[in-house]
Short mmCIF file of C-alpha atoms in Angstrom, two decimals:
data_model
loop_
_atom_site.label_atom_id
_atom_site.label_comp_id
_atom_site.label_asym_id
_atom_site.label_seq_id
_atom_site.Cartn_x
_atom_site.Cartn_y
_atom_site.Cartn_z
CA MET A 24 -22.36 -25.10 -51.40
CA PRO A 25 -24.46 -26.05 -48.34
CA GLN A 26 -27.82 -24.31 -48.43
CA THR A 27 -29.45 -25.39 -45.14
CA ILE A 28 -28.46 -26.15 -41.54
CA ASP A 29 -28.75 -29.85 -42.37
CA ASP A 30 -26.32 -29.36 -45.20
CA LEU A 31 -23.90 -27.58 -42.88
CA HIS A 32 -23.99 -30.50 -40.52
CA GLU A 33 -23.00 -32.74 -43.37
CA ASP A 34 -19.97 -30.64 -43.97
CA GLY A 35 -17.02 -31.96 -41.93
CA VAL A 36 -15.54 -28.60 -40.95
CA ALA A 37 -18.90 -27.13 -40.02
CA ARG A 38 -19.72 -30.19 -37.93
CA LEU A 39 -16.47 -29.80 -36.02
CA ILE A 40 -17.26 -26.14 -35.30
CA PHE A 41 -20.73 -27.00 -34.04
CA GLN A 42 -19.26 -29.65 -31.71
CA LEU A 43 -16.64 -27.23 -30.37
CA LEU A 44 -19.20 -24.49 -29.69
CA ASP A 45 -21.49 -26.98 -27.98
CA ARG A 46 -18.68 -28.10 -25.62
CA LEU A 47 -17.67 -24.52 -24.85
CA THR A 48 -21.16 -23.41 -23.96
CA LYS A 49 -21.79 -26.48 -21.79
CA PHE A 50 -18.67 -25.95 -19.70
CA ASN A 51 -18.50 -22.15 -19.78
CA PRO A 52 -21.49 -20.25 -21.19
CA GLU A 53 -19.64 -16.95 -20.70
CA VAL A 54 -17.33 -17.87 -23.57
CA ILE A 55 -20.27 -17.18 -25.86
CA ILE A 56 -22.50 -14.89 -23.78
CA MET A 57 -20.92 -11.74 -22.38
CA ARG A 58 -22.12 -10.89 -18.88
CA LYS A 59 -24.16 -7.70 -18.71
CA LEU A 60 -21.73 -5.71 -16.52
CA GLU A 61 -18.44 -7.15 -17.73
CA ASN A 62 -15.57 -4.61 -17.30
CA LYS A 63 -17.87 -2.12 -15.51
CA THR A 64 -17.09 -0.49 -12.19
CA ALA A 65 -19.89 0.25 -9.71
CA ILE A 66 -20.22 2.08 -6.41
CA ILE A 67 -22.98 0.76 -4.14
CA THR A 68 -23.81 2.60 -0.92
CA GLY A 69 -25.19 0.56 1.94
CA GLY A 70 -23.65 -2.47 0.27
CA ALA A 71 -22.78 -4.45 3.39
CA SER A 72 -26.28 -5.79 4.02
CA GLY A 73 -29.90 -5.83 2.92
CA ILE A 74 -30.84 -4.48 -0.49
CA GLY A 75 -27.37 -3.00 -1.10
CA ASN A 76 -25.71 -6.37 -0.54
CA GLY A 77 -28.28 -8.03 -2.78
CA ILE A 78 -27.40 -5.56 -5.52
CA ALA A 79 -23.69 -6.17 -5.03
CA LYS A 80 -24.17 -9.93 -5.39
CA ALA A 81 -26.20 -9.49 -8.53
CA PHE A 82 -23.59 -7.15 -9.98
CA VAL A 83 -20.55 -9.36 -9.40
CA LYS A 84 -22.36 -12.30 -10.95
CA GLU A 85 -22.71 -10.16 -14.05
CA GLY A 86 -18.99 -9.39 -14.07
CA ALA A 87 -18.91 -5.94 -12.43
CA ARG A 88 -16.10 -4.67 -10.23
CA VAL A 89 -17.79 -3.25 -7.16
CA ALA A 90 -16.93 -0.85 -4.38
CA ILE A 91 -19.39 -1.32 -1.52
CA VAL A 92 -19.72 1.58 0.90
CA ASP A 93 -20.96 1.12 4.46
CA TYR A 94 -20.53 2.55 7.98
CA ASN A 95 -20.60 -0.95 9.51
CA TYR A 96 -16.98 -2.10 9.34
CA GLU A 97 -17.46 -5.71 10.40
CA ALA A 98 -20.43 -6.25 8.08
CA GLY A 99 -18.57 -4.57 5.25
CA MET A 100 -15.48 -6.73 5.61
CA LYS A 101 -17.58 -9.90 5.73
CA ALA A 102 -19.59 -8.82 2.69
CA VAL A 103 -16.57 -7.97 0.56
CA GLU A 104 -14.92 -11.30 1.40
CA GLU A 105 -18.01 -13.07 0.05
CA LEU A 106 -18.09 -10.90 -3.06
CA GLN A 107 -14.39 -11.57 -3.73
CA LEU A 108 -15.13 -15.28 -4.03
CA ILE A 109 -17.05 -14.39 -7.20
CA GLN A 110 -15.29 -11.20 -8.28
CA PRO A 111 -11.79 -10.72 -6.82
CA ASP A 112 -11.93 -7.05 -7.94
CA SER A 113 -14.31 -6.07 -5.11
CA ILE A 114 -13.45 -3.53 -2.43
CA PHE A 115 -15.00 -2.20 0.74
CA ILE A 116 -14.92 1.50 1.60
CA HIS A 117 -15.65 2.18 5.24
CA ALA A 118 -17.48 5.52 5.42
CA ASP A 119 -20.16 7.37 7.35
CA LEU A 120 -22.23 9.03 4.64
CA ALA A 121 -23.52 11.58 7.15
CA ASP A 122 -19.99 12.96 7.16
CA PHE A 123 -20.06 14.84 3.84
CA SER A 124 -16.27 14.95 3.60
CA THR A 125 -16.31 11.21 2.87
CA HIS A 126 -18.24 11.60 -0.41
CA VAL A 127 -15.36 12.83 -2.55
CA GLU A 128 -13.09 10.26 -0.88
CA ILE A 129 -15.41 7.47 -1.97
CA ILE A 130 -15.32 8.63 -5.57
CA ASN A 131 -11.56 9.16 -5.58
CA LYS A 132 -10.75 5.82 -4.00
CA THR A 133 -12.93 3.96 -6.48
CA ALA A 134 -11.49 5.82 -9.48
CA ASP A 135 -7.92 5.35 -8.20
CA THR A 136 -8.47 1.62 -7.71
CA PHE A 137 -10.25 0.75 -10.93
CA GLY A 138 -9.48 3.68 -13.25
CA GLN A 139 -13.10 4.35 -14.11
CA ILE A 140 -16.62 4.63 -12.70
CA ASP A 141 -19.52 3.35 -14.79
CA ILE A 142 -22.33 2.92 -12.28
CA LEU A 143 -23.38 4.73 -9.10
CA VAL A 144 -26.04 3.14 -6.91
CA ASN A 145 -27.32 5.44 -4.13
CA ASN A 146 -29.07 2.91 -1.88
CA ALA A 147 -28.14 3.82 1.71
CA GLN A 148 -30.43 5.70 4.06
CA THR A 149 -31.32 5.57 7.75
CA SER A 150 -34.56 6.85 9.27
CA ARG A 151 -36.91 6.52 12.23
CA VAL A 152 -40.56 5.48 12.19
CA LYS A 153 -42.75 8.01 14.06
CA PRO A 154 -46.14 9.64 13.72
CA PHE A 155 -45.92 12.97 11.98
CA ILE A 156 -46.98 14.96 15.09
CA GLU A 157 -44.09 13.36 17.06
CA THR A 158 -41.44 13.88 14.37
CA MET A 159 -38.76 16.28 15.58
CA GLN A 160 -36.06 18.11 13.67
CA GLU A 161 -33.43 15.45 14.36
CA ASP A 162 -35.80 12.80 13.02
CA LEU A 163 -36.28 14.80 9.87
CA GLU A 164 -32.56 15.46 9.42
CA LEU A 165 -31.52 11.81 9.77
CA PRO A 166 -32.79 10.45 6.41
CA PHE A 167 -31.64 13.60 4.62
CA LYS A 168 -28.13 13.38 6.07
CA THR A 169 -27.79 9.67 5.37
CA GLY A 170 -29.77 9.41 2.13
CA PHE A 171 -30.65 12.55 0.25
CA PHE A 172 -27.45 14.56 0.72
CA PRO A 173 -25.11 11.63 -0.01
CA THR A 174 -27.12 10.99 -3.18
CA PHE A 175 -26.80 14.65 -4.13
CA TYR A 176 -23.07 14.99 -3.50
CA LEU A 177 -22.01 11.58 -4.81
CA MET A 178 -23.70 12.36 -8.13
CA GLN A 179 -21.86 15.68 -8.29
CA HIS A 180 -18.45 14.16 -7.50
CA ALA A 181 -18.96 11.15 -9.82
CA PHE A 182 -20.05 13.32 -12.78
CA PRO A 183 -16.62 13.70 -14.44
CA TYR A 184 -16.11 9.93 -14.43
CA LEU A 185 -19.65 9.06 -15.48
CA LYS A 186 -19.41 11.55 -18.33
CA GLU A 187 -16.38 9.63 -19.66
CA THR A 188 -18.18 6.26 -19.53
CA LYS A 189 -21.69 7.50 -20.37
CA GLY A 190 -22.64 5.77 -17.18
CA HIS A 191 -25.68 4.94 -15.13
CA ILE A 192 -26.99 6.32 -11.83
CA ILE A 193 -29.61 4.35 -9.92
CA ASN A 194 -31.14 6.14 -6.96
CA PHE A 195 -33.50 4.66 -4.39
CA ALA A 196 -36.85 6.02 -3.32
CA SER A 197 -39.90 4.33 -1.79
CA GLY A 198 -43.57 3.65 -2.25
CA ALA A 199 -43.95 5.15 1.23
CA GLY A 200 -43.46 8.57 -0.27
CA ILE A 201 -45.80 7.96 -3.17
CA THR A 202 -48.68 6.53 -1.11
CA GLY A 203 -48.09 8.53 2.10
CA GLU A 204 -47.38 5.57 4.38
CA LEU A 205 -48.35 6.13 8.04
CA ASN A 206 -45.57 7.09 10.46
CA GLN A 207 -43.06 7.66 7.65
CA ALA A 208 -43.07 11.47 7.39
CA ALA A 209 -39.25 11.98 7.49
CA TYR A 210 -38.50 8.90 5.41
CA ALA A 211 -41.11 9.71 2.79
CA ALA A 212 -39.98 13.36 2.55
CA ALA A 213 -36.35 12.35 1.92
CA LYS A 214 -37.29 9.71 -0.58
CA GLU A 215 -39.55 11.99 -2.59
CA ALA A 216 -36.77 14.58 -2.55
CA VAL A 217 -34.52 11.96 -4.15
CA ARG A 218 -37.09 11.35 -6.87
CA GLY A 219 -37.45 15.05 -7.63
CA LEU A 220 -33.67 15.54 -7.69
CA SER A 221 -33.25 12.51 -9.97
CA ARG A 222 -35.57 13.98 -12.59
CA VAL A 223 -33.61 17.24 -12.60
CA VAL A 224 -30.26 15.46 -12.85
CA ALA A 225 -31.60 13.19 -15.64
CA ASN A 226 -32.33 16.32 -17.67
CA GLU A 227 -28.99 17.97 -16.93
CA PHE A 228 -26.81 14.85 -17.33
CA GLY A 229 -28.71 13.46 -20.33
CA PRO A 230 -26.73 15.40 -22.98
CA TYR A 231 -23.57 13.70 -21.67
CA GLY A 232 -25.07 10.24 -22.09
CA ILE A 233 -25.54 9.65 -18.37
CA LYS A 234 -28.74 7.87 -17.44
CA VAL A 235 -30.45 8.55 -14.07
CA ASN A 236 -33.27 6.37 -12.83
CA VAL A 237 -35.02 5.56 -9.58
CA ILE A 238 -36.12 2.24 -8.07
CA CYS A 239 -38.76 1.94 -5.34
CA PRO A 240 -38.35 -1.54 -3.80
CA PHE A 241 -40.24 -3.72 -1.41
CA ALA A 242 -37.90 -6.46 -0.27
CA ASN A 243 -36.89 -8.62 2.66
CA SER A 244 -34.40 -6.06 3.99
CA PRO A 245 -33.51 -5.68 7.70
CA GLY A 246 -35.88 -2.71 7.88
CA VAL A 247 -38.81 -4.70 6.51
CA GLN A 248 -37.94 -7.59 8.82
CA GLN A 249 -38.09 -5.25 11.82
CA TRP A 250 -41.38 -3.82 10.60
CA ALA A 251 -42.87 -7.32 10.29
CA GLN A 252 -41.67 -8.14 13.81
CA HIS A 253 -42.85 -4.98 15.54
CA MET A 254 -46.03 -4.27 13.54
CA PRO A 255 -47.15 -7.72 12.29
CA GLU A 256 -50.77 -6.77 11.67
CA HIS A 257 -49.85 -3.73 9.59
CA PHE A 258 -47.24 -5.75 7.71
CA GLU A 259 -49.69 -8.54 6.88
CA GLU A 260 -52.28 -5.99 5.78
CA THR A 261 -49.74 -4.43 3.45
CA LEU A 262 -48.69 -7.79 2.11
CA SER A 263 -52.29 -8.74 1.40
CA LYS A 264 -52.58 -5.75 -0.93
CA ILE A 265 -49.61 -6.80 -3.05
CA PRO A 266 -50.86 -8.66 -6.13
CA LEU A 267 -47.90 -11.10 -6.10
CA ARG A 268 -48.48 -11.78 -2.38
CA ARG A 269 -44.85 -11.94 -1.37
CA VAL A 270 -41.92 -9.82 -0.26
CA GLY A 271 -39.19 -9.37 -2.86
CA ASP A 272 -35.79 -10.97 -2.60
CA VAL A 273 -32.94 -8.45 -2.24
CA GLU A 274 -30.78 -10.15 -4.89
CA THR A 275 -32.98 -11.95 -7.39
CA ASP A 276 -35.80 -9.40 -7.43
CA ILE A 277 -34.24 -6.02 -6.54
CA GLY A 278 -30.67 -6.75 -7.58
CA ARG A 279 -31.67 -8.00 -11.01
CA ALA A 280 -33.78 -4.89 -11.62
CA VAL A 281 -30.79 -2.70 -10.77
CA VAL A 282 -28.62 -4.76 -13.17
CA PHE A 283 -31.10 -3.81 -15.90
CA PHE A 284 -30.83 -0.10 -15.08
CA ALA A 285 -27.02 -0.40 -14.90
CA SER A 286 -26.57 -2.18 -18.24
CA GLN A 287 -26.84 -1.19 -21.86
CA ASP A 288 -30.32 -2.73 -21.89
CA SER A 289 -31.58 0.54 -20.39
CA ASP A 290 -29.48 2.95 -22.45
CA TYR A 291 -32.61 4.72 -23.79
CA ILE A 292 -34.28 5.10 -20.39
CA THR A 293 -33.71 8.01 -18.03
CA GLY A 294 -35.61 10.06 -15.45
CA GLN A 295 -37.95 7.19 -14.67
CA THR A 296 -39.19 5.55 -11.47
CA LEU A 297 -39.55 1.75 -11.47
CA MET A 298 -41.68 0.13 -8.80
CA VAL A 299 -40.09 -3.19 -7.87
CA ASP A 300 -42.66 -4.04 -5.22
CA GLY A 301 -44.75 -6.89 -6.48
CA GLY A 302 -47.39 -4.51 -7.79
CA GLY A 303 -48.03 -2.87 -4.44
CA CYS A 304 -47.92 0.62 -5.89
CA ARG A 305 -49.17 1.04 -9.45
CA LEU A 306 -48.15 4.31 -11.03
#
């Protein structure tokens, strides 16, 4: 009987198997290595552009079926066409998250299309940049209506499906709320509300096997691009304080981190906040 790898190579049958495996992995590595999100279904809000689109691209490359949700119809249709080149089982749901009646429709359409929901990514939010003293009620309500409340209600409506799959919820907050970024009163308040809510839901959903975690990103999103354009000195000052001295990429930096939180690699992690910001905010 062969006792070593060298002995196995001397064996004709074993040598043939090694050659076959080598050819398979060269031409199609997925024959041997299962993608992290294979056969999983994910909902991604704000998936037509920016960080949400980066997450969607990272997900489909790992085999996930995705439903991207966005209020921008043209951007959503363009984004889903690109995603379908990689994963034909990708859909776009046109919805205004500030209209709370759309939340249950999003969940129902995804479940009806794919038969299951494994992952919920609450990424979308809109806000205005203003000094605290100038922030009015409508400014405060905007990020709550487009970010906090959709996060709240989508988690509620998705619960029966996530319970079946022992799924993952990834919510989005921001270092702006942790550090108290200037002119971000409404935004920071809504994002910190998401973090507090996520800890509560992690405790309540945990017994059902559902994991709930938060990511605070710093990436080259449209919002950050506008900030760099309109407040270049403040942007450069912020960038100089980031140890890695760069802005994150929406797909390869943020998207890959979300893949981790959406996969079985994070099955023993819940209720946590992960800073994906180049070290800008060190908890």
